Short mmCIF file of C-alpha atoms in Angstrom, two decimals:
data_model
loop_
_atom_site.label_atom_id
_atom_site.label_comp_id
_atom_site.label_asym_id
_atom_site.label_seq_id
_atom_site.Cartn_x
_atom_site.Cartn_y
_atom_site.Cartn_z
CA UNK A 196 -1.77 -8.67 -16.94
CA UNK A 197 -4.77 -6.81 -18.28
CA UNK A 198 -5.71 -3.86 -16.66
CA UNK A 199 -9.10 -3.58 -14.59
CA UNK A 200 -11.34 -0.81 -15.75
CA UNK A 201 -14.27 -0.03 -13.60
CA UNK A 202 -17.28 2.00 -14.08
CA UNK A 203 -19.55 3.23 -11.41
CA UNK A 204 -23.03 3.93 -13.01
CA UNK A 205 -25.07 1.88 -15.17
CA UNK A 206 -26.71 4.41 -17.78
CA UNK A 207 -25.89 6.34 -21.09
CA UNK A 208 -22.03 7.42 -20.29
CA UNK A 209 -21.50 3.66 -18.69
CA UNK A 210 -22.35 1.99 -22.02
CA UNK A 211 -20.39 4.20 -24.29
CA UNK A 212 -17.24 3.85 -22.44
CA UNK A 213 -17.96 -0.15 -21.84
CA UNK A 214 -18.70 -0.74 -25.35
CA UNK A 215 -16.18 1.46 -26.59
CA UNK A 216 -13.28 0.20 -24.19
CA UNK A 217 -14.38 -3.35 -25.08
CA UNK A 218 -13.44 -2.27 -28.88
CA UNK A 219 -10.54 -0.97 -28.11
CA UNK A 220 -8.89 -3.99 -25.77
CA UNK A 221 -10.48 -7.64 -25.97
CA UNK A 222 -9.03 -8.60 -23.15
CA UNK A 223 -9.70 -5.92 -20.51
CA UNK A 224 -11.18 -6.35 -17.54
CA UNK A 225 -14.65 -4.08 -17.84
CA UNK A 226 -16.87 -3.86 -14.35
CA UNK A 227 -20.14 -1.82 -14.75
CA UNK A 228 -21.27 -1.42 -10.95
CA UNK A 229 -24.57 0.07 -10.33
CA UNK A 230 -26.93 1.00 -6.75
CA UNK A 231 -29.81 0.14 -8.95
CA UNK A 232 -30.63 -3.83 -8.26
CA UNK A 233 -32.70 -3.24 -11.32
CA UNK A 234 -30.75 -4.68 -14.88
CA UNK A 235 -29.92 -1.27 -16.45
CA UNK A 236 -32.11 0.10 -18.66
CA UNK A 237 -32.86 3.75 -20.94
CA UNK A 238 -33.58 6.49 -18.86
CA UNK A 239 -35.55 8.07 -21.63
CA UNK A 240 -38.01 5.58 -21.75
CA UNK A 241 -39.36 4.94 -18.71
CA UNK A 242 -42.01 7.14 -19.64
CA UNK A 243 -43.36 4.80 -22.44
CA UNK A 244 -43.07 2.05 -19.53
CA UNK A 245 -45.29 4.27 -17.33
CA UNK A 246 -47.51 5.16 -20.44
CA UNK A 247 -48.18 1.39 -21.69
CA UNK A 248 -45.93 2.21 -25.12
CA UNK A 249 -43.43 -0.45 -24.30
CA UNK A 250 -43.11 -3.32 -22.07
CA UNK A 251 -40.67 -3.87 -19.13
CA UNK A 252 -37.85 -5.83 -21.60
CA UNK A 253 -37.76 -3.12 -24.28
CA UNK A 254 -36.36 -0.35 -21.90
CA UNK A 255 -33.49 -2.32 -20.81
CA UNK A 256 -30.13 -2.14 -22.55
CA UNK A 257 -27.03 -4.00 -20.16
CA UNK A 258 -29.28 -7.50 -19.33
CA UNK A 259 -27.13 -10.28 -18.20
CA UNK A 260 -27.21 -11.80 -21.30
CA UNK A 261 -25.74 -8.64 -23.63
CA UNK A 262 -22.92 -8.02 -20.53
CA UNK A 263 -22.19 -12.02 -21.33
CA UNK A 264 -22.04 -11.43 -24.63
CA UNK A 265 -19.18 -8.43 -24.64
CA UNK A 266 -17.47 -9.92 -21.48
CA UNK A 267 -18.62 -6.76 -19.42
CA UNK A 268 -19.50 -7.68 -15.34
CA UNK A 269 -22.18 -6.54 -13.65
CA UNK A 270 -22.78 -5.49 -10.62
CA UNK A 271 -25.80 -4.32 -9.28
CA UNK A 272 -27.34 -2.97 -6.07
CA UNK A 273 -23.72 -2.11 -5.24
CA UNK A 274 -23.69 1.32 -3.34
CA UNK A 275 -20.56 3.31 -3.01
CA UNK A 276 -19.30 5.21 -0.46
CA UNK A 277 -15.89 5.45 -0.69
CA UNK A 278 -12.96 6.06 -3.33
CA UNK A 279 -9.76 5.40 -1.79
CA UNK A 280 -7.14 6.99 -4.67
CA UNK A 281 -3.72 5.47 -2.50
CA UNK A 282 -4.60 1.97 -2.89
CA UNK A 283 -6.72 2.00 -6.07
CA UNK A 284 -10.45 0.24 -4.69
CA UNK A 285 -13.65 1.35 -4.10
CA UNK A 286 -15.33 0.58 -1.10
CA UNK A 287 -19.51 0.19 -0.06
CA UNK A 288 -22.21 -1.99 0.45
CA UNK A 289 -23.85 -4.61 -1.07
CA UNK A 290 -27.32 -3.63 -0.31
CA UNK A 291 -29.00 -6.03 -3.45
CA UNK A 292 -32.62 -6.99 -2.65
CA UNK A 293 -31.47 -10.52 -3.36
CA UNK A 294 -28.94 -10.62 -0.39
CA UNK A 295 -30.09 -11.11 3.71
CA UNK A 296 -28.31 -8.41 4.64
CA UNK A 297 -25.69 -5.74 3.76
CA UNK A 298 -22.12 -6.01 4.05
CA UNK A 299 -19.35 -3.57 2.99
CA UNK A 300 -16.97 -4.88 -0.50
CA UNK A 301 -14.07 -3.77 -1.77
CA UNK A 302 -13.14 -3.29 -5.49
CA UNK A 303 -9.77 -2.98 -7.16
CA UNK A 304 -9.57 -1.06 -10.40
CA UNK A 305 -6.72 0.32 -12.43
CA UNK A 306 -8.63 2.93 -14.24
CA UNK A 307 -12.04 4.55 -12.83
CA UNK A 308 -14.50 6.04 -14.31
CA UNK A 309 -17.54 7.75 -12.61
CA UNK A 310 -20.69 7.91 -14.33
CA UNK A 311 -23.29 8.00 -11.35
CA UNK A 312 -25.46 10.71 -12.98
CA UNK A 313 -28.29 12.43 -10.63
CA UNK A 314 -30.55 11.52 -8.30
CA UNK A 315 -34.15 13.40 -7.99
CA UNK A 316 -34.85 16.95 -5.52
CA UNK A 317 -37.29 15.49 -3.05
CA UNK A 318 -37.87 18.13 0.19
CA UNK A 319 -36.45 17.25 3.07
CA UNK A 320 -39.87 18.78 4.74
CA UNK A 321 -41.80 15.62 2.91
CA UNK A 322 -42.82 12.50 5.10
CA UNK A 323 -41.12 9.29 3.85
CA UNK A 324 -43.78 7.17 4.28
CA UNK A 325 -47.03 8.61 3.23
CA UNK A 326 -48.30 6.16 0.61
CA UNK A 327 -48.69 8.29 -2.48
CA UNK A 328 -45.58 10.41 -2.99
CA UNK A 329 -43.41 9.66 -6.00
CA UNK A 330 -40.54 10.99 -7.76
CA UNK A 331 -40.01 10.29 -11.74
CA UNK A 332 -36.51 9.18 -12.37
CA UNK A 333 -35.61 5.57 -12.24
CA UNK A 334 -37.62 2.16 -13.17
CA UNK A 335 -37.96 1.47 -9.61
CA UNK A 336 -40.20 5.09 -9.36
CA UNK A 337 -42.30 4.00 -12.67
CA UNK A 338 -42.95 0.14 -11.14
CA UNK A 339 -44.06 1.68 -8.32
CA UNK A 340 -46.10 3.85 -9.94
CA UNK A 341 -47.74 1.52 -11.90
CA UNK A 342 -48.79 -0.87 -8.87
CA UNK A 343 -50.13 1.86 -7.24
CA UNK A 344 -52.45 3.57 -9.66
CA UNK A 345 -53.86 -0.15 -10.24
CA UNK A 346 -54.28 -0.87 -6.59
CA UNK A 347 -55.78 2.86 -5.27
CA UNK A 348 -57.57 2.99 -9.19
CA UNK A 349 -56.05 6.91 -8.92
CA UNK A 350 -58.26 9.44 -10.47
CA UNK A 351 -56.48 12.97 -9.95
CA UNK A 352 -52.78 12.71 -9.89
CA UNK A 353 -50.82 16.30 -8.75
CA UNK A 354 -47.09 16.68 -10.15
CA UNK A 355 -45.11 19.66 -8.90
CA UNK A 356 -42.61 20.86 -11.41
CA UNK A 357 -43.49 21.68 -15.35
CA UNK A 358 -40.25 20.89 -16.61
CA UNK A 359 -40.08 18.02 -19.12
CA UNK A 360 -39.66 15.43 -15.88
CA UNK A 361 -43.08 16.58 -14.90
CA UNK A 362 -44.90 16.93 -18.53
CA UNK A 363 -43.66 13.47 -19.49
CA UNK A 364 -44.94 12.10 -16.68
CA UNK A 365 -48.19 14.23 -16.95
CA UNK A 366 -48.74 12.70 -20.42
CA UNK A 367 -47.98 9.10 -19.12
CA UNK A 368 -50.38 9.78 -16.36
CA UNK A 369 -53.06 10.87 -18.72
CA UNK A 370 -53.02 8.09 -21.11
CA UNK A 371 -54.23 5.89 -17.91
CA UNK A 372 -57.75 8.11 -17.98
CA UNK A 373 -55.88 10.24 -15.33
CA UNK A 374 -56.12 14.01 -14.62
CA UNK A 375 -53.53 15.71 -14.31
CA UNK A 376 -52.53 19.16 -12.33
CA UNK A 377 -49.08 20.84 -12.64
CA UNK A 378 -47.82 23.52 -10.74
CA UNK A 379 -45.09 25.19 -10.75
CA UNK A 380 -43.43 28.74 -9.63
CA UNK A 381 -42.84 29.69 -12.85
CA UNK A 382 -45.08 31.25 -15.25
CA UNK A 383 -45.49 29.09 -17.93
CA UNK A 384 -44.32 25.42 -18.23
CA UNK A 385 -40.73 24.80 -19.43
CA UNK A 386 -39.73 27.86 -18.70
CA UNK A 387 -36.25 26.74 -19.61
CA UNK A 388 -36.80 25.88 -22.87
CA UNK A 389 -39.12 27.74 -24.54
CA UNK A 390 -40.71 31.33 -25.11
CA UNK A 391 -44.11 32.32 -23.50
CA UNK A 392 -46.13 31.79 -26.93
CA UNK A 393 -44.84 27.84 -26.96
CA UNK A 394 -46.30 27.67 -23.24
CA UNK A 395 -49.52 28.67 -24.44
CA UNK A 396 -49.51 26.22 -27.55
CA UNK A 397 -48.69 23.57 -25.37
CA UNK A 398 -50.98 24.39 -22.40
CA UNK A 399 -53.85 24.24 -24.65
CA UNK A 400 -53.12 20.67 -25.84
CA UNK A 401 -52.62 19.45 -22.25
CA UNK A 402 -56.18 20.49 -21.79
CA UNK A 403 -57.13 18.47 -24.61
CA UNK A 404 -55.67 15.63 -23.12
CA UNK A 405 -57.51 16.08 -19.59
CA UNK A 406 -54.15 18.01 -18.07
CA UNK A 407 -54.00 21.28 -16.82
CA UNK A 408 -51.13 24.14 -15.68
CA UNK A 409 -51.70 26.32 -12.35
CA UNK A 410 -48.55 29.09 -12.97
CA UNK A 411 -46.91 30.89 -9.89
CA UNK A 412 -48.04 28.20 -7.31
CA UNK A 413 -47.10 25.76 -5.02
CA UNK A 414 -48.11 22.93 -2.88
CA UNK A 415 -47.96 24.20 0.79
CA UNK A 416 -49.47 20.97 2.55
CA UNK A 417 -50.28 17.20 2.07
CA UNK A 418 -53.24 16.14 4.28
CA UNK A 419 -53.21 12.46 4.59
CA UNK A 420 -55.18 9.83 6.41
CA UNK A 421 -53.99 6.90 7.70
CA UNK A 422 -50.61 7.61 6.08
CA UNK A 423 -52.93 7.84 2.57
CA UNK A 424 -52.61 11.08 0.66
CA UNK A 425 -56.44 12.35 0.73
CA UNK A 426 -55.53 16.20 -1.15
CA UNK A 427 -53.35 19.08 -1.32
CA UNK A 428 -53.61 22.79 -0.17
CA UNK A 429 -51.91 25.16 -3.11
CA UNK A 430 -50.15 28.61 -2.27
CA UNK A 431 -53.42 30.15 -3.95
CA UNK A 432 -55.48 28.97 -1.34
CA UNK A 433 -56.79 25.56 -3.29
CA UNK A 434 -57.42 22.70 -2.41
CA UNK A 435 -57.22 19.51 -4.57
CA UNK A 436 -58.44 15.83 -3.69
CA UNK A 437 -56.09 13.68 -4.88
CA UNK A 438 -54.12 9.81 -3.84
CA UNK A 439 -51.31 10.84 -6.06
CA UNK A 440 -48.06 13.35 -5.70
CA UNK A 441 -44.76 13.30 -7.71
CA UNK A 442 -42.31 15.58 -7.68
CA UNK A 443 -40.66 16.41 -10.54
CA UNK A 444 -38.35 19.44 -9.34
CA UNK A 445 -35.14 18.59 -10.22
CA UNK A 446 -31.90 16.99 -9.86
CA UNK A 447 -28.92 16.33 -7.59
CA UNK A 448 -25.36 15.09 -8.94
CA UNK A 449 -24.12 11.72 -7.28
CA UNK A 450 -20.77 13.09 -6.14
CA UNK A 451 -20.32 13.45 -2.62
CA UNK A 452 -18.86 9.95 -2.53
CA UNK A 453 -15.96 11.78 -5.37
CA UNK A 454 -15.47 15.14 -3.37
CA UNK A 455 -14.57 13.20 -0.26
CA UNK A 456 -11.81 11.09 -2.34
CA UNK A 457 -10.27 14.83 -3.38
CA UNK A 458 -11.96 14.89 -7.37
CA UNK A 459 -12.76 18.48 -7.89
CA UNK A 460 -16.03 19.75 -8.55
CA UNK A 461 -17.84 22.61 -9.92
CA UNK A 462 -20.76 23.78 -9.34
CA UNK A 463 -21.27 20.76 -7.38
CA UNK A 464 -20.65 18.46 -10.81
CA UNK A 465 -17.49 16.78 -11.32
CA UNK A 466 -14.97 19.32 -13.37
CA UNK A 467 -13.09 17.47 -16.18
CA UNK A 468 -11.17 18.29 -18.70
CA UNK A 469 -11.69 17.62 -22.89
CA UNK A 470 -10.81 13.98 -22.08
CA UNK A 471 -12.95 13.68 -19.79
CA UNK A 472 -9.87 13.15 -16.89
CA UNK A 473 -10.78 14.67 -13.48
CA UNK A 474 -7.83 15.73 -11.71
CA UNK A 475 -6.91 12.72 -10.78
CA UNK A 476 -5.03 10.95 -13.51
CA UNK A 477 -6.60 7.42 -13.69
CA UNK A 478 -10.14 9.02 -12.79
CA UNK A 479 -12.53 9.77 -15.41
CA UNK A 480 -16.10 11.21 -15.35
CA UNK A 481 -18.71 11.10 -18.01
CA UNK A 482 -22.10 12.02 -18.31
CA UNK A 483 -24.78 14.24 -15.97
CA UNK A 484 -22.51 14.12 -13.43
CA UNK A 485 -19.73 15.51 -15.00
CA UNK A 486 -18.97 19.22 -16.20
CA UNK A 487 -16.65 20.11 -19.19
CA UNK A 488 -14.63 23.60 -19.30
CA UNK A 489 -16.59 26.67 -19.79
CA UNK A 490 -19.43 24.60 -19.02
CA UNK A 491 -21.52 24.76 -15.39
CA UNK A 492 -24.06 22.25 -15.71
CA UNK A 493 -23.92 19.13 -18.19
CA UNK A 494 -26.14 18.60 -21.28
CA UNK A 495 -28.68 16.07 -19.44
CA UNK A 496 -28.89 14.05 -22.80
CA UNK A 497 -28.88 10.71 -23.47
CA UNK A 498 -26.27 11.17 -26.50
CA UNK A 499 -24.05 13.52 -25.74
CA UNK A 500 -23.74 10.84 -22.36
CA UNK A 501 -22.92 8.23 -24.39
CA UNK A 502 -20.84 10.20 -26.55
CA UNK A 503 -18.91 11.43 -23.25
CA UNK A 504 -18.39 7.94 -22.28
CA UNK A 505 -16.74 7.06 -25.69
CA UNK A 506 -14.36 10.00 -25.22
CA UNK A 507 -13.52 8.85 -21.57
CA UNK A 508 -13.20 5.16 -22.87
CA UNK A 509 -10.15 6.08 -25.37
CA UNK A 510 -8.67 8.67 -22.69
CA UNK A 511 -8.63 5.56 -20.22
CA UNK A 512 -6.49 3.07 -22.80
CA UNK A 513 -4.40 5.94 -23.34
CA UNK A 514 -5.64 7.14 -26.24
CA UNK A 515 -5.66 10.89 -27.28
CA UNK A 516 -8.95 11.97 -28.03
CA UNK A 517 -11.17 15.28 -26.97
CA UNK A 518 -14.49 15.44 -26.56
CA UNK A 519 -16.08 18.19 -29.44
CA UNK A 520 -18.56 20.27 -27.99
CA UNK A 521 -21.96 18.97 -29.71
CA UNK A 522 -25.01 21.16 -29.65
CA UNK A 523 -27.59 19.71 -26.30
CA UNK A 524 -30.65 19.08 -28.15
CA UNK A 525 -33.70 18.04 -25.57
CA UNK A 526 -36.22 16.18 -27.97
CA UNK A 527 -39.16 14.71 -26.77
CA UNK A 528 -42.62 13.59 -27.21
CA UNK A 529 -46.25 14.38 -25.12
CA UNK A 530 -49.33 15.49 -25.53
CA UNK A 531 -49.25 14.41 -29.17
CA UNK A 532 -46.86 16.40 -30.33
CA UNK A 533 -42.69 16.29 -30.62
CA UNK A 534 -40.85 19.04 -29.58
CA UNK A 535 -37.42 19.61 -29.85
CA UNK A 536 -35.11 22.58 -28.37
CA UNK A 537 -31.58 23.71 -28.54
CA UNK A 538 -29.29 26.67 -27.64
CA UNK A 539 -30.25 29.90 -26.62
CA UNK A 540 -34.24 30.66 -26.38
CA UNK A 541 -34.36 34.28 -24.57
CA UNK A 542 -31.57 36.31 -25.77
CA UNK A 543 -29.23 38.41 -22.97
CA UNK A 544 -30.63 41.02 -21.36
CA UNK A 545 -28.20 43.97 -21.53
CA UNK A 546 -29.51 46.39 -24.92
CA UNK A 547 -26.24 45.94 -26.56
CA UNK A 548 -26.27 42.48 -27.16
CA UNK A 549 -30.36 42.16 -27.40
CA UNK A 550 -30.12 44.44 -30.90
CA UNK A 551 -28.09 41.93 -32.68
CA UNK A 552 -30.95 38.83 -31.95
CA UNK A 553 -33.62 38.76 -34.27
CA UNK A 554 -36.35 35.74 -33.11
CA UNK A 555 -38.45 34.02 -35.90
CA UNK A 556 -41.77 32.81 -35.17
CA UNK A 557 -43.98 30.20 -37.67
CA UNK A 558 -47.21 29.31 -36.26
CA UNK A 559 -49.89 26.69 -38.00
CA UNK A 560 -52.29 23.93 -37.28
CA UNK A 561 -50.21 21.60 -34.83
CA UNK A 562 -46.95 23.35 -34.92
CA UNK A 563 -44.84 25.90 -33.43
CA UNK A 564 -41.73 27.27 -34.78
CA UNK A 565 -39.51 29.74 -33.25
CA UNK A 566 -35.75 30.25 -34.14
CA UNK A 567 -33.35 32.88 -32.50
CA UNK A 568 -30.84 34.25 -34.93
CA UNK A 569 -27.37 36.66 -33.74
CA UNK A 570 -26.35 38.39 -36.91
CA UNK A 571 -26.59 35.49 -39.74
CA UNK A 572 -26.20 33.02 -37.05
CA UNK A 573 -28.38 30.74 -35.46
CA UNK A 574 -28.29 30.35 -31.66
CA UNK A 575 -31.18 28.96 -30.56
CA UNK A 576 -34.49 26.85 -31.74
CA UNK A 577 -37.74 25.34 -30.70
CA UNK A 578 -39.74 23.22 -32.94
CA UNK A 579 -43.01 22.01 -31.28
CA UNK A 580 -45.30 19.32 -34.01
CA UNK A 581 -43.54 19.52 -36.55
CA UNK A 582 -39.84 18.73 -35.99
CA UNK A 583 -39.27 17.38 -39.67
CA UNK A 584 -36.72 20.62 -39.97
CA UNK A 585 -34.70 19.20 -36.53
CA UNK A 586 -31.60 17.76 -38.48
CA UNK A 587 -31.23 20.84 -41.11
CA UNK A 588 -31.32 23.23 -37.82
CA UNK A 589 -28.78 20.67 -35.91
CA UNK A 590 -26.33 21.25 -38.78
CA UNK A 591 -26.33 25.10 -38.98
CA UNK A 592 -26.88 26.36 -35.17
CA UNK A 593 -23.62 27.44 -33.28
CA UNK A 594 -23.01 26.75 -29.88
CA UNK A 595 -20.34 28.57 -28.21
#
């Protein structure tokens, strides 16, 4: 009898090991089970959805039809909330839009594999249902989103969180005629990713594109009217008419469901080893919810996800193969620009170590260039316009 592999998650890590597995044994039993009722789809392109770039069938990738095709189940708006390692299931609830009511399944696999990702930081302070408040993370946020800005014909939309969650959606936002405030506690936007000087290049084409940056502030209240977001009050004392809110602060691993089964986790992520095996022998964990060794938080990139889930796909047939640490490169697109950023962008603080960095800075008409160099070695890059130098850089940085 073929063994029954099962996948929890329906994103980048659950199509590389589906695919993959499917490769490697024709005959395998492959079930991709997802909370999402939505088919899955590309993470990384729900902003185009929300910007009007592509329609609702061109950020999909697991439809019924391609899981038909490579013999792959599906099942969606299945959440779990139980992994019970003695007898080999998983146990939750069907809670699918398309059902009357919810009702709690079990699952039998032979070899697991978690892949549930994140979920996005909403305060727990924030009233459920005020009509208004969004998070950007799934299809289900952007559809939403999109029904609302055509119903309340939203003018002034207020994200909190200048990361690239919140300028993607800012530049989605603003190709609908909308503008666009971002605020943040930091003091520049991406303040993970890039130097001062690239916050300033980039600031000033938000303003060209009818978006703009408040640094060091916060939103302190929501004043709504009839459950209707009517403005915000900022930590500076301002106060901003708006309909619109999203938060774009951050993520949250899906694992509680793993810790209570006995899977270890760091740092709150699930800790695995180079092929991709928890500490459970027929458990495996790929993707943003899992964490590799010397590592504390995972790469949060589409690729290296998938690439995970190919690892975790020959580990589960039995195959021995590790996973090679590949340099986390966060590309993206907004404001009419690319950018693209890798490795280490401020070097350590202690003088020692800060005397062997030297940082490299090209500045032009539309670009933005800075490279951080230890020795002869590169560590660390931003490219911001012109990214046409992105594949010689992804050959020569090291990552340790």
């Amino acid at each position: 009898m073929s063994n029954t592999y099962l996948i929890i998650g329906a994103s980048a890590a659950c199509l590389g090991v589906a695919y993959r597995l499917r490769m490697l044994n024709k005959h395998a039993r492959i079930i991709c089970i997802s909370s999402e009722v939505e088919d899955p789809y590309n993470k990384c392109l729900i902003v185009d959805y929300l910007a009007g770039k592509k329609n609702r069938s061109e950020v999909l990738t697991l439809t019924e039809q391609q899981a038909r095709t490579h013999t792959i189940e599906r099942i969606l708006g299945f959440q779990v909330t139980t992994i019970d390692v003695r007898t080999q299931k998983i146990i939750g609830s069907d809670n699918a839009l398309s059902r009357q009511s919810s009702h709690q399944i079990d699952i039998n696999y032979d070899v697991l594999c978690i892949a549930t990702g994140c979920r996005p930081r909403i305060p727990s302070t924030i009233e459920k249902n005020i009509q208004g408040i969004f998070s950007f993370y799934s299809l289900a946020d952007v559809e939403a989103m999109r029904v609302y800005i055509a119903t309340y014909r939203v003018k002034t939309a207020v994200i909190i969180g200048a990361g690239f969650t919140g300028m993607e959606a800012a530049d989605a936002l603003a190709q609908h005629q909308i503008h666009v405030i971002l605020v943040d506690q930091a003091q520049q936007v991406l303040p993970s990713a890039i130097d001062q000087n690239a916050s300033v290049f980039i600031e000033s084409l938000m303003q060209k594109h009818g978006a703009c940056f408040y640094p060091q502030t916060s939103v302190i209240y929501i004043e709504d009217k009839d459950k209707q977001i009517v403005s915000v009050t900022l930590s500076d004392g301002r106060t901003i008419a708006t309909n619109m809110v999203i938060y774009a602060i951050g993520s949250q691993p899906n694992t509680e469901f793993a810790q209570q089964a006995g899977i270890q986790l760091r740092n709150g992520y699930i800790a695995v080893n180079k092929q991709m095996q928890t500490n459970i022998s027929n458990i495996y964990a790929a993707g943003d919810c899992a964490v590799l060794p010397g590592m504390s938080y995972p790469s949060f990139t589409w690729p290296i996800a998938m690439y995970q889930g190919t690892i975790a796909a020959y580990s589960m047939i039995g195959q021995t193969k590790e996973y090679i640490t590949a340099p986390a490169i966060i590309s993206s697109a907004f404001f009419g620009i690319k950018f693209a950023s890798c490795g280490v962008i401020q070097p350590p603080d202690d003088i020692d170590n800060t005397s062997q960095y030297t940082i490299t800075v090209q500045a032009g008409q539309g670009f933005y260039h800075y490279l951080v160099h230890e020795g002869t070695t590169l560590r660390g890059f931003v490219l911001i316009g012109n990214t046409q130098r992105l594949a010689e850089l992804r050959r020569t940085i090291v990552i340790e």
